[in-house]
Amino acid sequence: QVQLVESGGGLVQAGASLRLSCAASGLTFSRYAMGWFRQAPGKEREFVASISWSTVTTYYAETVKGRFTISRDNAKRTVYLQMNSLKPEDTGVYYCAAGSIGDRPENYDYWGQGTQVTVSS
């Protein structure tokens, strides 16, 4: 049974940093690209960042480029999202996903339950 468990969310002020983690089990982690998506209230789920299984390739949404960094540790079966200079518009539920690298939800086969990130102004 595949499980993706996110952690590290919380309530922070604008300009602060957070580091999200997603621990994977039940799959050959090193064979999957990993992605982060987010969903704000009343909005569709949107792409944030993705990383290839080898870590060679990364993609970012324009809205987070230069502020967020995706990384992974295949030995620990964990993917991370370092979020700096947070803005209120970064508020939402953050989901990690495993699948093929890309910015579309359809690229991903497995999803976590999400972790809430709230950025106050």
XYZ file of C-alpha atoms in Angstrom, residues 49-108:
60
model
C 7.347 22.146 -8.079
C 8.593 18.787 -9.268
C 11.834 16.834 -9.242
C 13.001 13.867 -11.278
C 13.989 10.580 -9.672
C 17.647 11.407 -10.281
C 17.313 14.995 -8.923
C 18.826 16.264 -12.186
C 15.635 17.946 -13.381
C 13.440 20.329 -11.414
C 10.511 22.473 -12.449
C 8.854 25.328 -10.602
C 5.730 27.378 -11.019
C 6.565 30.960 -11.951
C 4.860 32.159 -8.777
C 7.365 30.350 -6.538
C 10.524 30.394 -8.654
C 13.412 31.843 -6.685
C 11.631 31.402 -3.340
C 10.926 27.654 -3.142
C 13.350 24.767 -3.549
C 12.388 21.142 -4.071
C 14.820 18.395 -3.114
C 14.768 14.707 -2.313
C 16.706 12.106 -0.379
C 16.190 8.730 -2.002
C 17.885 6.925 0.880
C 15.309 8.413 3.268
C 12.448 8.099 0.756
C 11.577 11.694 1.414
C 10.961 14.774 -0.714
C 11.237 18.290 0.667
C 9.937 21.722 -0.215
C 11.868 24.611 1.272
C 9.686 27.697 1.171
C 11.269 31.085 1.796
C 9.870 34.616 1.685
C 6.362 33.301 2.108
C 3.458 35.441 0.960
C -0.229 35.360 1.937
C -1.013 34.041 -1.545
C 1.037 30.937 -0.742
C -1.693 29.894 1.693
C -3.283 26.541 0.960
C -3.143 22.817 1.458
C 0.106 21.430 0.092
C 0.109 17.949 -1.396
C 2.986 15.783 -2.465
C 2.591 13.342 -5.322
C 4.548 10.522 -6.972
C 4.518 9.808 -10.697
C 6.073 11.160 -13.873
C 7.714 14.537 -13.838
C 5.552 17.375 -15.026
C 3.212 20.126 -13.951
C -0.114 18.413 -14.485
C -1.938 16.448 -11.773
C -2.568 13.711 -14.360
C 1.169 12.982 -14.394
C 0.998 11.656 -10.838
